[in-house]
PDB file of C-alpha atoms and ligand atoms in Angstrom:
ATOM      1  CA  UNK A 221     -25.754  15.144  54.673  1.00  0.00           C
ATOM      2  CA  UNK A 222     -22.348  16.031  55.809  1.00  0.00           C
ATOM      3  CA  UNK A 223     -21.685  15.693  59.619  1.00  0.00           C
ATOM      4  CA  UNK A 224     -21.923  18.611  61.839  1.00  0.00           C
ATOM      5  CA  UNK A 225     -21.631  18.969  65.401  1.00  0.00           C
ATOM      6  CA  UNK A 226     -24.944  19.435  67.150  1.00  0.00           C
ATOM      7  CA  UNK A 227     -26.332  20.330  70.754  1.00  0.00           C
ATOM      8  CA  UNK A 228     -28.672  18.045  72.203  1.00  0.00           C
ATOM      9  CA  UNK A 229     -31.436  20.178  71.181  1.00  0.00           C
ATOM     10  CA  UNK A 230     -30.545  19.631  67.742  1.00  0.00           C
ATOM     11  CA  UNK A 231     -29.395  23.035  67.034  1.00  0.00           C
ATOM     12  CA  UNK A 232     -25.970  23.241  65.327  1.00  0.00           C
ATOM     13  CA  UNK A 233     -22.794  23.838  67.355  1.00  0.00           C
ATOM     14  CA  UNK A 234     -21.027  27.192  65.799  1.00  0.00           C
ATOM     15  CA  UNK A 235     -17.596  25.118  65.342  1.00  0.00           C
ATOM     16  CA  UNK A 236     -15.894  23.359  62.665  1.00  0.00           C
ATOM     17  CA  UNK A 237     -15.785  19.691  62.285  1.00  0.00           C
ATOM     18  CA  UNK A 238     -11.927  18.818  63.117  1.00  0.00           C
ATOM     19  CA  UNK A 239     -10.158  15.657  64.059  1.00  0.00           C
ATOM     20  CA  UNK A 240     -10.707  13.050  66.921  1.00  0.00           C
ATOM     21  CA  UNK A 241      -8.046  12.286  69.352  1.00  0.00           C
ATOM     22  CA  UNK A 242      -8.862   8.881  71.001  1.00  0.00           C
ATOM     23  CA  UNK A 243      -7.025   7.258  73.908  1.00  0.00           C
ATOM     24  CA  UNK A 244      -6.589   3.442  74.476  1.00  0.00           C
ATOM     25  CA  UNK A 245      -6.959   1.708  77.729  1.00  0.00           C
ATOM     26  CA  UNK A 246      -7.695   4.575  79.800  1.00  0.00           C
ATOM     27  CA  UNK A 247      -9.961   2.119  82.386  1.00  0.00           C
ATOM     28  CA  UNK A 248      -7.767  -0.523  83.887  1.00  0.00           C
ATOM     29  CA  UNK A 249     -10.644  -3.171  83.484  1.00  0.00           C
ATOM     30  CA  UNK A 250     -10.866  -2.659  79.800  1.00  0.00           C
ATOM     31  CA  UNK A 251      -7.098  -2.939  79.425  1.00  0.00           C
ATOM     32  CA  UNK A 252      -7.453  -6.240  81.156  1.00  0.00           C
ATOM     33  CA  UNK A 253     -10.157  -7.837  79.468  1.00  0.00           C
ATOM     34  CA  UNK A 254      -8.026  -7.396  76.092  1.00  0.00           C
ATOM     35  CA  UNK A 255      -5.033  -8.967  77.656  1.00  0.00           C
ATOM     36  CA  UNK A 256      -3.215  -5.746  77.913  1.00  0.00           C
ATOM     37  CA  UNK A 257      -0.699  -4.123  80.313  1.00  0.00           C
ATOM     38  CA  UNK A 258      -2.010  -1.008  82.118  1.00  0.00           C
ATOM     39  CA  UNK A 259      -0.031   1.740  80.406  1.00  0.00           C
ATOM     40  CA  UNK A 260       2.048   4.511  82.165  1.00  0.00           C
ATOM     41  CA  UNK A 261       1.405   7.129  79.631  1.00  0.00           C
ATOM     42  CA  UNK A 262      -1.968   7.490  77.662  1.00  0.00           C
ATOM     43  CA  UNK A 263      -2.074   5.410  74.434  1.00  0.00           C
ATOM     44  CA  UNK A 264      -3.058   7.842  71.528  1.00  0.00           C
ATOM     45  CA  UNK A 265      -4.314   7.410  68.228  1.00  0.00           C
ATOM     46  CA  UNK A 266      -6.552   9.623  66.015  1.00  0.00           C
ATOM     47  CA  UNK A 267      -9.690   9.432  63.824  1.00  0.00           C
ATOM     48  CA  UNK A 268     -10.227  11.733  60.894  1.00  0.00           C
ATOM     49  CA  UNK A 269     -13.108  14.378  60.321  1.00  0.00           C
ATOM     50  CA  UNK A 270     -14.745  11.770  57.974  1.00  0.00           C
ATOM     51  CA  UNK A 271     -15.197   9.211  60.582  1.00  0.00           C
ATOM     52  CA  UNK A 272     -17.452  11.412  62.635  1.00  0.00           C
ATOM     53  CA  UNK A 273     -21.230  10.346  62.112  1.00  0.00           C
ATOM     54  CA  UNK A 274     -24.333  11.001  64.046  1.00  0.00           C
ATOM     55  CA  UNK A 275     -25.363   8.486  66.715  1.00  0.00           C
ATOM     56  CA  UNK A 276     -28.846   7.694  65.418  1.00  0.00           C
ATOM     57  CA  UNK A 277     -31.230   4.822  64.147  1.00  0.00           C
ATOM     58  CA  UNK A 278     -28.975   4.311  61.089  1.00  0.00           C
ATOM     59  CA  UNK A 279     -25.554   3.625  62.462  1.00  0.00           C
ATOM     60  CA  UNK A 280     -23.752   1.918  59.361  1.00  0.00           C
ATOM     61  CA  UNK A 281     -20.885  -0.607  59.980  1.00  0.00           C
ATOM     62  CA  UNK A 282     -18.692  -2.712  57.918  1.00  0.00           C
ATOM     63  CA  UNK A 283     -19.860  -6.298  57.345  1.00  0.00           C
ATOM     64  CA  UNK A 284     -17.052  -8.142  55.635  1.00  0.00           C
ATOM     65  CA  UNK A 285     -14.167  -7.642  57.931  1.00  0.00           C
ATOM     66  CA  UNK A 286     -14.886  -9.406  60.788  1.00  0.00           C
ATOM     67  CA  UNK A 287     -16.196  -8.377  64.385  1.00  0.00           C
ATOM     68  CA  UNK A 288     -16.964  -4.660  65.025  1.00  0.00           C
ATOM     69  CA  UNK A 289     -16.591  -3.942  68.390  1.00  0.00           C
ATOM     70  CA  UNK A 290     -18.710  -1.195  70.287  1.00  0.00           C
ATOM     71  CA  UNK A 291     -16.575   1.044  72.798  1.00  0.00           C
ATOM     72  CA  UNK A 292     -19.003   3.471  74.453  1.00  0.00           C
ATOM     73  CA  UNK A 293     -16.783   6.590  75.351  1.00  0.00           C
ATOM     74  CA  UNK A 294     -17.250  10.084  76.787  1.00  0.00           C
ATOM     75  CA  UNK A 295     -16.277  12.689  74.248  1.00  0.00           C
ATOM     76  CA  UNK A 296     -15.421  16.282  74.627  1.00  0.00           C
ATOM     77  CA  UNK A 297     -15.615  19.183  72.108  1.00  0.00           C
ATOM     78  CA  UNK A 298     -12.796  21.587  72.305  1.00  0.00           C
ATOM     79  CA  UNK A 299     -13.964  25.360  71.950  1.00  0.00           C
ATOM     80  CA  UNK A 300     -10.351  27.057  72.224  1.00  0.00           C
ATOM     81  CA  UNK A 301      -7.160  26.308  70.777  1.00  0.00           C
ATOM     82  CA  UNK A 302      -4.974  24.320  73.171  1.00  0.00           C
ATOM     83  CA  UNK A 303      -1.296  23.703  72.864  1.00  0.00           C
ATOM     84  CA  UNK A 304       0.677  22.709  75.708  1.00  0.00           C
ATOM     85  CA  UNK A 305      -2.158  23.532  77.768  1.00  0.00           C
ATOM     86  CA  UNK A 306      -2.720  22.738  81.698  1.00  0.00           C
ATOM     87  CA  UNK A 307      -5.488  21.013  82.902  1.00  0.00           C
ATOM     88  CA  UNK A 308      -7.058  23.954  84.443  1.00  0.00           C
ATOM     89  CA  UNK A 309      -6.785  25.688  81.022  1.00  0.00           C
ATOM     90  CA  UNK A 310      -8.573  22.486  79.589  1.00  0.00           C
ATOM     91  CA  UNK A 311     -11.506  22.850  81.930  1.00  0.00           C
ATOM     92  CA  UNK A 312     -12.533  26.481  80.680  1.00  0.00           C
ATOM     93  CA  UNK A 313     -11.732  25.571  76.989  1.00  0.00           C
ATOM     94  CA  UNK A 314     -14.233  22.855  76.325  1.00  0.00           C
ATOM     95  CA  UNK A 315     -17.609  23.617  74.498  1.00  0.00           C
ATOM     96  CA  UNK A 316     -19.405  20.165  75.592  1.00  0.00           C
ATOM     97  CA  UNK A 317     -19.834  16.684  76.366  1.00  0.00           C
ATOM     98  CA  UNK A 318     -21.212  13.845  74.447  1.00  0.00           C
ATOM     99  CA  UNK A 319     -21.450   9.985  74.256  1.00  0.00           C
ATOM    100  CA  UNK A 320     -19.463   8.436  71.349  1.00  0.00           C
ATOM    101  CA  UNK A 321     -18.638   5.033  69.949  1.00  0.00           C
ATOM    102  CA  UNK A 322     -15.193   4.305  69.109  1.00  0.00           C
ATOM    103  CA  UNK A 323     -16.133   1.547  66.560  1.00  0.00           C
ATOM    104  CA  UNK A 324     -13.479  -0.825  66.225  1.00  0.00           C
ATOM    105  CA  UNK A 325     -12.916  -3.475  63.615  1.00  0.00           C
ATOM    106  CA  UNK A 326     -11.042  -6.084  66.275  1.00  0.00           C
ATOM    107  CA  UNK A 327     -10.319  -8.987  63.960  1.00  0.00           C
ATOM    108  CA  UNK A 328      -8.410  -6.392  61.702  1.00  0.00           C
ATOM    109  CA  UNK A 329      -6.860  -4.550  64.881  1.00  0.00           C
ATOM    110  CA  UNK A 330      -5.604  -7.661  66.271  1.00  0.00           C
ATOM    111  CA  UNK A 331      -3.949  -8.558  63.012  1.00  0.00           C
ATOM    112  CA  UNK A 332      -2.178  -5.270  62.585  1.00  0.00           C
ATOM    113  CA  UNK A 333      -1.124  -5.390  66.226  1.00  0.00           C
ATOM    114  CA  UNK A 334       0.568  -8.861  65.487  1.00  0.00           C
ATOM    115  CA  UNK A 335       2.592  -7.260  62.679  1.00  0.00           C
ATOM    116  CA  UNK A 336       3.232  -4.119  64.624  1.00  0.00           C
ATOM    117  CA  UNK A 337       1.406  -1.798  62.186  1.00  0.00           C
ATOM    118  CA  UNK A 338      -0.749   1.198  63.040  1.00  0.00           C
ATOM    119  CA  UNK A 339      -4.589   0.903  63.943  1.00  0.00           C
ATOM    120  CA  UNK A 340      -6.036   3.256  61.490  1.00  0.00           C
ATOM    121  CA  UNK A 341      -7.468   0.593  59.208  1.00  0.00           C
ATOM    122  CA  UNK A 342      -9.378  -0.707  62.215  1.00  0.00           C
ATOM    123  CA  UNK A 343     -10.436   2.374  64.046  1.00  0.00           C
ATOM    124  CA  UNK A 344     -10.459   5.269  61.496  1.00  0.00           C
ATOM    125  CA  UNK A 345     -12.710   4.209  58.532  1.00  0.00           C
ATOM    126  CA  UNK A 346     -15.496   6.299  57.462  1.00  0.00           C
ATOM    127  CA  UNK A 347     -18.304   6.195  60.280  1.00  0.00           C
ATOM    128  CA  UNK A 348     -16.090   5.004  62.993  1.00  0.00           C
ATOM    129  CA  UNK A 349     -17.115   7.499  65.261  1.00  0.00           C
ATOM    130  CA  UNK A 350     -20.985   7.718  65.862  1.00  0.00           C
ATOM    131  CA  UNK A 351     -21.335  10.826  68.164  1.00  0.00           C
ATOM    132  CA  UNK A 352     -24.341  12.299  69.959  1.00  0.00           C
ATOM    133  CA  UNK A 353     -25.413  15.759  70.213  1.00  0.00           C
ATOM    134  CA  UNK A 354     -23.124  17.710  73.026  1.00  0.00           C
ATOM    135  CA  UNK A 355     -24.267  18.767  76.358  1.00  0.00           C
ATOM    136  CA  UNK A 356     -23.022  22.364  77.038  1.00  0.00           C
ATOM    137  CA  UNK A 357     -19.958  22.059  79.243  1.00  0.00           C
ATOM    138  CA  UNK A 358     -21.046  25.172  81.482  1.00  0.00           C
ATOM    139  CA  UNK A 359     -24.016  22.701  82.942  1.00  0.00           C
ATOM    140  CA  UNK A 360     -21.715  20.060  83.972  1.00  0.00           C
ATOM    141  CA  UNK A 361     -20.161  20.019  87.394  1.00  0.00           C
ATOM    142  CA  UNK A 362     -16.452  18.719  87.338  1.00  0.00           C
ATOM    143  CA  UNK A 363     -16.277  17.684  90.811  1.00  0.00           C
ATOM    144  CA  UNK A 364     -18.847  14.763  90.413  1.00  0.00           C
ATOM    145  CA  UNK A 365     -17.689  11.935  88.658  1.00  0.00           C
ATOM    146  CA  UNK A 366     -19.743  10.920  85.400  1.00  0.00           C
ATOM    147  CA  UNK A 367     -21.252   7.457  85.010  1.00  0.00           C
ATOM    148  CA  UNK A 368     -21.468   5.943  81.755  1.00  0.00           C
ATOM    149  CA  UNK A 369     -23.188   2.970  80.193  1.00  0.00           C
ATOM    150  CA  UNK A 370     -24.134   1.472  77.088  1.00  0.00           C
ATOM    151  CA  UNK A 371     -27.250  -1.326  76.613  1.00  0.00           C
ATOM    152  CA  UNK A 372     -27.536  -3.295  73.784  1.00  0.00           C
ATOM    153  CA  UNK A 373     -31.053  -4.826  73.094  1.00  0.00           C
ATOM    154  CA  UNK A 374     -31.797  -3.980  76.809  1.00  0.00           C
ATOM    155  CA  UNK A 375     -28.732  -5.698  78.285  1.00  0.00           C
ATOM    156  CA  UNK A 376     -26.095  -3.565  79.894  1.00  0.00           C
ATOM    157  CA  UNK A 377     -23.094  -4.293  78.163  1.00  0.00           C
ATOM    158  CA  UNK A 378     -20.576  -1.350  79.455  1.00  0.00           C
ATOM    159  CA  UNK A 379     -20.857   0.280  82.572  1.00  0.00           C
ATOM    160  CA  UNK A 380     -18.190   2.564  84.128  1.00  0.00           C
ATOM    161  CA  UNK A 381     -17.335   6.007  85.801  1.00  0.00           C
ATOM    162  CA  UNK A 382     -15.007   8.695  85.088  1.00  0.00           C
ATOM    163  CA  UNK A 383     -13.616   7.761  88.616  1.00  0.00           C
ATOM    164  CA  UNK A 384     -12.089   4.671  87.101  1.00  0.00           C
ATOM    165  CA  UNK A 385      -9.981   6.678  84.354  1.00  0.00           C
ATOM    166  CA  UNK A 386      -6.374   6.122  84.671  1.00  0.00           C
ATOM    167  CA  UNK A 387      -5.884   9.565  83.080  1.00  0.00           C
ATOM    168  CA  UNK A 388      -8.821  11.978  84.134  1.00  0.00           C
ATOM    169  CA  UNK A 389     -10.437  14.270  81.459  1.00  0.00           C
ATOM    170  CA  UNK A 390      -8.621  17.452  81.863  1.00  0.00           C
ATOM    171  CA  UNK A 391      -5.263  15.922  82.649  1.00  0.00           C
ATOM    172  CA  UNK A 392      -5.632  13.717  79.539  1.00  0.00           C
ATOM    173  CA  UNK A 393      -6.718  16.658  77.271  1.00  0.00           C
ATOM    174  CA  UNK A 394      -3.750  18.596  78.643  1.00  0.00           C
ATOM    175  CA  UNK A 395      -1.371  15.615  78.012  1.00  0.00           C
ATOM    176  CA  UNK A 396      -2.772  15.343  74.475  1.00  0.00           C
ATOM    177  CA  UNK A 397      -2.213  19.053  73.783  1.00  0.00           C
ATOM    178  CA  UNK A 398       1.718  18.646  74.079  1.00  0.00           C
ATOM    179  CA  UNK A 399       1.631  16.213  71.124  1.00  0.00           C
ATOM    180  CA  UNK A 400      -1.237  17.451  68.849  1.00  0.00           C
ATOM    181  CA  UNK A 401      -2.374  20.932  68.916  1.00  0.00           C
ATOM    182  CA  UNK A 402      -6.094  20.887  69.502  1.00  0.00           C
ATOM    183  CA  UNK A 403      -8.151  23.502  67.470  1.00  0.00           C
ATOM    184  CA  UNK A 404     -11.606  24.630  67.980  1.00  0.00           C
ATOM    185  CA  UNK A 405     -14.280  21.799  66.531  1.00  0.00           C
ATOM    186  CA  UNK A 406     -11.844  18.941  67.707  1.00  0.00           C
ATOM    187  CA  UNK A 407     -13.046  16.176  69.746  1.00  0.00           C
ATOM    188  CA  UNK A 408     -11.219  14.078  72.290  1.00  0.00           C
ATOM    189  CA  UNK A 409     -12.602  10.478  73.214  1.00  0.00           C
ATOM    190  CA  UNK A 410     -11.546   9.714  76.673  1.00  0.00           C
ATOM    191  CA  UNK A 411     -11.502   6.013  76.850  1.00  0.00           C
ATOM    192  CA  UNK A 412     -13.955   2.901  77.135  1.00  0.00           C
ATOM    193  CA  UNK A 413     -14.941   0.934  80.317  1.00  0.00           C
ATOM    194  CA  UNK A 414     -14.752  -2.874  80.281  1.00  0.00           C
ATOM    195  CA  UNK A 415     -17.546  -4.954  78.513  1.00  0.00           C
ATOM    196  CA  UNK A 416     -16.629  -4.227  74.578  1.00  0.00           C
ATOM    197  CA  UNK A 417     -18.079  -6.923  72.114  1.00  0.00           C
ATOM    198  CA  UNK A 418     -19.242  -7.267  68.794  1.00  0.00           C
ATOM    199  CA  UNK A 419     -22.216  -5.428  67.215  1.00  0.00           C
ATOM    200  CA  UNK A 420     -24.798  -7.112  64.838  1.00  0.00           C
ATOM    201  CA  UNK A 421     -27.096  -5.570  62.508  1.00  0.00           C
ATOM    202  CA  UNK A 422     -30.327  -4.376  64.220  1.00  0.00           C
ATOM    203  CA  UNK A 423     -28.980  -3.976  67.546  1.00  0.00           C
ATOM    204  CA  UNK A 424     -30.888  -1.531  69.483  1.00  0.00           C
ATOM    205  CA  UNK A 425     -28.610   0.925  71.731  1.00  0.00           C
ATOM    206  CA  UNK A 426     -29.054   2.868  74.432  1.00  0.00           C
ATOM    207  CA  UNK A 427     -26.288   4.880  75.941  1.00  0.00           C
ATOM    208  CA  UNK A 428     -26.120   7.148  79.120  1.00  0.00           C
ATOM    209  CA  UNK A 429     -24.073   9.840  80.458  1.00  0.00           C
ATOM    210  CA  UNK A 430     -24.952  10.093  84.135  1.00  0.00           C
ATOM    211  CA  UNK A 431     -28.418  11.984  84.434  1.00  0.00           C
ATOM    212  CA  UNK A 432     -27.062  14.318  81.843  1.00  0.00           C
ATOM    213  CA  UNK A 433     -27.535  12.683  78.713  1.00  0.00           C
ATOM    214  CA  UNK A 434     -29.404   9.419  77.269  1.00  0.00           C
ATOM    215  CA  UNK A 435     -29.198   8.552  73.660  1.00  0.00           C
ATOM    216  CA  UNK A 436     -30.602   5.924  71.564  1.00  0.00           C
ATOM    217  CA  UNK A 437     -29.582   4.249  68.324  1.00  0.00           C
ATOM    218  CA  UNK A 438     -29.653   1.239  66.268  1.00  0.00           C
ATOM    219  CA  UNK A 439     -27.124  -0.679  64.025  1.00  0.00           C
ATOM    220  CA  UNK A 440     -28.429  -0.355  60.186  1.00  0.00           C
ATOM    221  CA  UNK A 441     -29.673  -3.795  59.147  1.00  0.00           C
TER     222      UNK A 441
HETATM  223 ZN1  LIG B 160     -11.691   3.326  72.386  1.00  0.00          ZN
END
């Protein structure tokens, strides 16, 4: 069945499925672990709607192109069109928050980087963005930092807080809207904290966003 945005109670979100805009190196620790400079403006790339897939017990990853890394990220769903928006406009234009994996073919990405080529082959393939159901944005306090974490087979592999973001969520989405108009149903992935690493078939995943959302999944074996 084709992917559709869902609320956390599994009911459908009344929005179309659009593009996914992503940011690289939004947490300084993660930039450093890959040996990258901390950027002074957000590094943006996109995944097409065909990259979206449910975060569930059957996450399919490519098995013949080297390492596939997990990058756990907070995802936001856009409810109103955003074009050259301010951070304040963004705050009132989001439908919900979810947890997503920015799946990355790391060996492929490193080869592309060396050649100065775009990253799509490494990050935009079918199923490259498993995403959970959305928590209604109206229930989320924007004043408190949000914690996020990813456990794999019970080990905490990634852990961070939105307080560590170089570009906070509303500012980031506002910045993006100056380059890419965001339409209702588009998703923005807000970057990954340190601790990325390879996934293996059979891995059991548990991702958390504060006390708002816990999701479990597994890599298909
Ligand atoms: Zn990422």
